[in-house]
C-alpha positions in Angstrom: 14.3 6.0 18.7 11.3 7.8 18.1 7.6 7.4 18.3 5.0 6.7 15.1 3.1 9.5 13.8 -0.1 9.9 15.1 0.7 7.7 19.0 -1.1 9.0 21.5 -0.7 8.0 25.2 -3.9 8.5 27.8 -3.7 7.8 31.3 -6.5 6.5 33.1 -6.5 5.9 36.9 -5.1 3.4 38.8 -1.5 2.5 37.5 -3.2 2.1 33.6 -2.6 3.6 30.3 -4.3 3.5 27.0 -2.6 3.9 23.7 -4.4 5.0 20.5 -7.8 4.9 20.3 -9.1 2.6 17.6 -10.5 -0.8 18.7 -8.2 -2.7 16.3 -5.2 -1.0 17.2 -5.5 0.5 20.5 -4.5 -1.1 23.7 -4.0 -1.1 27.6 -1.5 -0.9 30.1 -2.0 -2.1 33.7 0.0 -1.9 36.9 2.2 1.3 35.8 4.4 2.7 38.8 4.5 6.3 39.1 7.8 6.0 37.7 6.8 4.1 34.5 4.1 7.3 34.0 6.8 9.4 34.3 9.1 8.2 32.0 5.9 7.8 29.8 5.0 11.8 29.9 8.7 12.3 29.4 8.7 10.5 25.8 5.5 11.5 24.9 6.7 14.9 24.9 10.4 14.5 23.5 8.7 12.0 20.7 11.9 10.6 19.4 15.2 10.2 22.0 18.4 8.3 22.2 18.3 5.2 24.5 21.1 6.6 26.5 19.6 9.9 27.0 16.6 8.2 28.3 18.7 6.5 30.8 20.8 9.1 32.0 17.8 11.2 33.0 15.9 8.4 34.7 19.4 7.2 36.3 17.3 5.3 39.6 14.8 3.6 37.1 16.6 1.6 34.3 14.5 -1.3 35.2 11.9 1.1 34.3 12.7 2.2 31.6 13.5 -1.0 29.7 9.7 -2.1 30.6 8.3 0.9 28.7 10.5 0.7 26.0 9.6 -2.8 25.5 5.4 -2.3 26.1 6.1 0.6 23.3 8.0 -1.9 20.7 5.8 -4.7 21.1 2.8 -2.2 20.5 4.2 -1.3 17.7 4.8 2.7 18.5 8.6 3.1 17.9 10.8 2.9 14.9 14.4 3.9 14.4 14.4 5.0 11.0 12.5 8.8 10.2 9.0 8.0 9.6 8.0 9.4 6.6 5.4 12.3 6.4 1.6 11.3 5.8 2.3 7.6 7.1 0.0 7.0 9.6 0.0 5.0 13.4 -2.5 2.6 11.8 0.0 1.8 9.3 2.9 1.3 11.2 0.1 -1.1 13.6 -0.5 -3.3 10.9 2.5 -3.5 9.1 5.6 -2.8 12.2 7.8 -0.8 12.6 11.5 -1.2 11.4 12.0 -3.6 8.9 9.0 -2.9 6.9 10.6 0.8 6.4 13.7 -0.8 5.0 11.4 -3.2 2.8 9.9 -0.2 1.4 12.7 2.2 1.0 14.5 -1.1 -1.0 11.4 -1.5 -3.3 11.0 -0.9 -7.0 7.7 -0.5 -8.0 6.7 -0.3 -11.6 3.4 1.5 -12.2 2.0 1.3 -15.9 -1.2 4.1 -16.5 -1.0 7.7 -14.9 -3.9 9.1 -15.1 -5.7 10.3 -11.7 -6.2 6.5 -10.3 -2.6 5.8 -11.3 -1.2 9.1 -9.8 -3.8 8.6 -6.7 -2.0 5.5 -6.2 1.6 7.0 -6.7 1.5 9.6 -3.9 0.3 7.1 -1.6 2.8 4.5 -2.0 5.3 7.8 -1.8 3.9 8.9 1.7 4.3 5.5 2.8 8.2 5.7 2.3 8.0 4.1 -1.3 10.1 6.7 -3.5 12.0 4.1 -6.1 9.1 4.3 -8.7 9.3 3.3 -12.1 6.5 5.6 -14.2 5.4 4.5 -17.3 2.6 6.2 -19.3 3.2 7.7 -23.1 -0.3 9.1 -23.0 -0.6 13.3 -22.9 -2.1 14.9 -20.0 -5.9 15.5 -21.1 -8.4 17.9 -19.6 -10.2 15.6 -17.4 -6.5 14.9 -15.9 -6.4 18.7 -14.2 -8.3 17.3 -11.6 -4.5 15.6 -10.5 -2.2 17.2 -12.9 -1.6 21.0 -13.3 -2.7 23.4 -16.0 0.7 24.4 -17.2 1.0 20.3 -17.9 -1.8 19.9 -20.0 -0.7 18.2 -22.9 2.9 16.9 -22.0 3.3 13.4 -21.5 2.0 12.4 -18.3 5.3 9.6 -17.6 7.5 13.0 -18.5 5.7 15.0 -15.5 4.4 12.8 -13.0 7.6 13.2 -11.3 7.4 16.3 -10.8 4.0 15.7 -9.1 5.1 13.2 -6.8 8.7 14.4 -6.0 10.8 11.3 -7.4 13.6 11.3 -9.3 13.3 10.3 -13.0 16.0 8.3 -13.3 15.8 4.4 -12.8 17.5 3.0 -10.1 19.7 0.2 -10.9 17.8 -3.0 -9.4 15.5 -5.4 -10.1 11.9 -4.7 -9.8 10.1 -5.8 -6.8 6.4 -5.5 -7.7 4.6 -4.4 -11.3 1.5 -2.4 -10.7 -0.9 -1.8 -14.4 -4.2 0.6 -14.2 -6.2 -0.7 -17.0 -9.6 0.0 -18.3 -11.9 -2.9 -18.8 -9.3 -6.0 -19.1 -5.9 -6.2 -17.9 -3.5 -5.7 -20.6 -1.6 -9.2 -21.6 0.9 -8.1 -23.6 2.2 -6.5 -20.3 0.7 -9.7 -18.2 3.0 -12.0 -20.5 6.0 -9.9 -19.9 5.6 -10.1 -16.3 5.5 -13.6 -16.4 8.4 -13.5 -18.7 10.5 -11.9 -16.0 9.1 -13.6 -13.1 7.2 -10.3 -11.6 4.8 -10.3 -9.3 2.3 -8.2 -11.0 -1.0 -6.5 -10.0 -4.0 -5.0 -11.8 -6.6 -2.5 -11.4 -9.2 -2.8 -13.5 -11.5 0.9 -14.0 -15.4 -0.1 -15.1 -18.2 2.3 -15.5 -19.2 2.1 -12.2 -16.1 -0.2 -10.2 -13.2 -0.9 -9.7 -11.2 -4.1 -9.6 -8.1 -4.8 -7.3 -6.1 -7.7 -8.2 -5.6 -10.3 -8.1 -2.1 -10.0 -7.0 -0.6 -12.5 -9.5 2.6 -14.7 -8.8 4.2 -16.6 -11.8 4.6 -20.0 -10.3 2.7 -19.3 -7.3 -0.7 -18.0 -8.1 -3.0 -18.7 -11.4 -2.1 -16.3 -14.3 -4.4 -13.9 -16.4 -5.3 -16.7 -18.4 -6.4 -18.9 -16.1 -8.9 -16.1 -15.0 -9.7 -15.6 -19.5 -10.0 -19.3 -19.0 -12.5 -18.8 -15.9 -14.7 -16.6 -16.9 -15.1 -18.2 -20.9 -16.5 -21.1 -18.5 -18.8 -19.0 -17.2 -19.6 -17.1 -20.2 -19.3 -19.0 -23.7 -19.1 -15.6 -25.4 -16.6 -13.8 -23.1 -13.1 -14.4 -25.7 -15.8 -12.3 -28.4 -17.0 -9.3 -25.5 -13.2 -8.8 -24.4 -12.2 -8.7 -28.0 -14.5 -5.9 -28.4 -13.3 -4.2 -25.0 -9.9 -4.1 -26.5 -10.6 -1.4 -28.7 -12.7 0.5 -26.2 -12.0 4.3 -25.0 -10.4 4.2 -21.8 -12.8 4.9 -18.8 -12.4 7.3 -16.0 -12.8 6.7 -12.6 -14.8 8.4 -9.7 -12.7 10.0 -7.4 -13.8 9.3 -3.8 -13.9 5.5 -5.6 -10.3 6.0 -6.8 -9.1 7.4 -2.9 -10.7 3.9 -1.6 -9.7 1.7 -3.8 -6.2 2.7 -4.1 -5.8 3.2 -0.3 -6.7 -0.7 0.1 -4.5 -1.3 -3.1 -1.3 0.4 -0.8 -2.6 -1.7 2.4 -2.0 -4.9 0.0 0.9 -3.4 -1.5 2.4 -2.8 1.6 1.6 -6.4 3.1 3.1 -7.7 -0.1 7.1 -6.1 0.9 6.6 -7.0 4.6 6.1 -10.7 4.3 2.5 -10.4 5.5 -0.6 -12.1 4.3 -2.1 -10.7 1.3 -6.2 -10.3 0.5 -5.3 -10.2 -3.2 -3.3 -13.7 -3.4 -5.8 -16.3 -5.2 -9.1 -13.5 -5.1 -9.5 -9.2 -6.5 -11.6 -6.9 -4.7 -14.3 -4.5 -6.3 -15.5 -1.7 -5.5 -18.7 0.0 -6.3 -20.3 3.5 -5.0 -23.5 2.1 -4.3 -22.4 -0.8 -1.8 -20.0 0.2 1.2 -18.5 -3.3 1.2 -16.3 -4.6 -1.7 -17.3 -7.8 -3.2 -15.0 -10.6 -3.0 -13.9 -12.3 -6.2 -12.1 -16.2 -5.7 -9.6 -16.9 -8.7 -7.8 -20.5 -8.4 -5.2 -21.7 -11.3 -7.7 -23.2 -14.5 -6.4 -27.0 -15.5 -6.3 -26.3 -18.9 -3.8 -23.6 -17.9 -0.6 -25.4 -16.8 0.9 -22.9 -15.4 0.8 -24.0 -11.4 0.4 -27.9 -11.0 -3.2 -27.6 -9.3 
């Protein structure tokens, strides 16, 4: 066993003990023996241990021991599998422990558009234990890419180098995908919407604006409405919309602000993340924006269109 990155025991008088020290994800511990503090200290400052180890030096205190290693589990601060570097306690809080890991190190993720969002994005999801990445991107890299790529990669392809960057191997691992992930600027692309749906791919966008950017929604052929039930949406909304995102098709890709790009894409892997362990998911039926001048992203509500078809609504 072993503890999460980033745990932190305090002990606090009378028999208690706090772990962590967020007010989401820390907690408290009452009626602790001196025993159970000393087993406590002991794992605290060993950070990972075999069970039996444990044991044999606490011989008189199995009873114990199996009460600590139980408060730790159900808090969510052990795992058996290596933790990867740059995951963090929070994480592991919201998502578990075990299983998830094994979710993630079983995922294929297919990420379409590598410029800094995309590769933002990328080493994320790779810190998180997510390193079965499929990278596709046949544009070069530019200058305004040197903020993420190197100087000796200007004008390679960036699907041809982005490896490198995030320390994956280029070849494709021989399974199915689990999720498809597309940066786009302005609209999400269709042609790789309809091929998603083809396949029966989950599939998420992010959507770079001038001044935003749009997470989601996370679609789900069968499940969820479609890209065209959210064309069909907003041409309710706006007559003219099929002519404006005719015109956007055409238009020069858009770069993002960085410290925008680091928060979006960190909720993006939150979602992601939720998506592999089974959990809830913000993005299902609804995208998030997010704009520099407002702290808070806005909310957006998709539901499937009825001249769509493609969920029975």
């Amino acid at each position: 066993m072993r503890l999460i990155n980033g745990s932190v025991l305090l002990l606090r008088s009378g028999g208690k003990a706090q772990f962590g020290t967020g007010e989401r994800n820390g907690f408290l511990v009452k009626g602790l023996t001196p025993a159970h503090i000393a087993i406590l200290k002991w794992i605290f400052e060993k950070q990972n241990w075999y069970n039996s180890h444990l044991e044999r030096r606490f011989p008189e205190n199995k009873k114990e021991v199996a009460e600590i290693l139980k408060v730790l589990s159900d808090g969510g601060l052990t795992a058996k599998h290596q933790v990867p570097d740059g995951d963090c306690a929070c994480a592991f809080h919201l998502y578990g422990s075990d299983a998830p890991i094994k979710a993630r190190k079983e995922a294929l993720i297919g990420i379409s558009g590598l410029g800094p969002l995309g590769i933002s994005l990328s080493r994320k999801l790779v810190a998180c234990g997510i390193k079965s990445l499929i990278l596709r991107d046949h544009e070069q890299v530019k200058t305004r890419d040197l903020c993420v790529y190197s100087d000796e990669q200007l004008g390679a392809v960036r699907q041809d180098v982005a490896p490198l960057l995030l320390g994956v191997n280029k070849q494709l691992p021989n399974r199915s995908v689990t999720l498809e992930i597309a940066i786009c600027s302005y609209l999400t692309n269709p042609t790789w919407a309809e091929a998603c749906i083809k396949q029966g791919l989950p599939h998420l966008p992010i959507i770079k604006r001038e001044t935003e950017i749009e997470v989601g929604p996370l679609f789900i052929p069968g499940r969820t409405c479609c890209l065209h039930c959210q064309h069909l949406a907003k041409r309710d909304v706006d007559p003219e919309w099929p002519q404006l995102a005719a015109q956007l098709t055409g238009t020069d890709p858009v770069m993002a602000d960085t410290s925008l790009s680091e928060y979006a894409t960190a909720f993006a892997v939150r979602e992601i993340l939720s998506y592999l362990a089974g959990l809830p998911v913000s993005l299902v039926g609804a995208s998030w924006v997010f704009n520099p001048a407002d702290p808070l992203p806005q909310v957006r509500q998709w539901l499937p269109h009825p001249q769509c078809g493609c969920v029975s609504c």
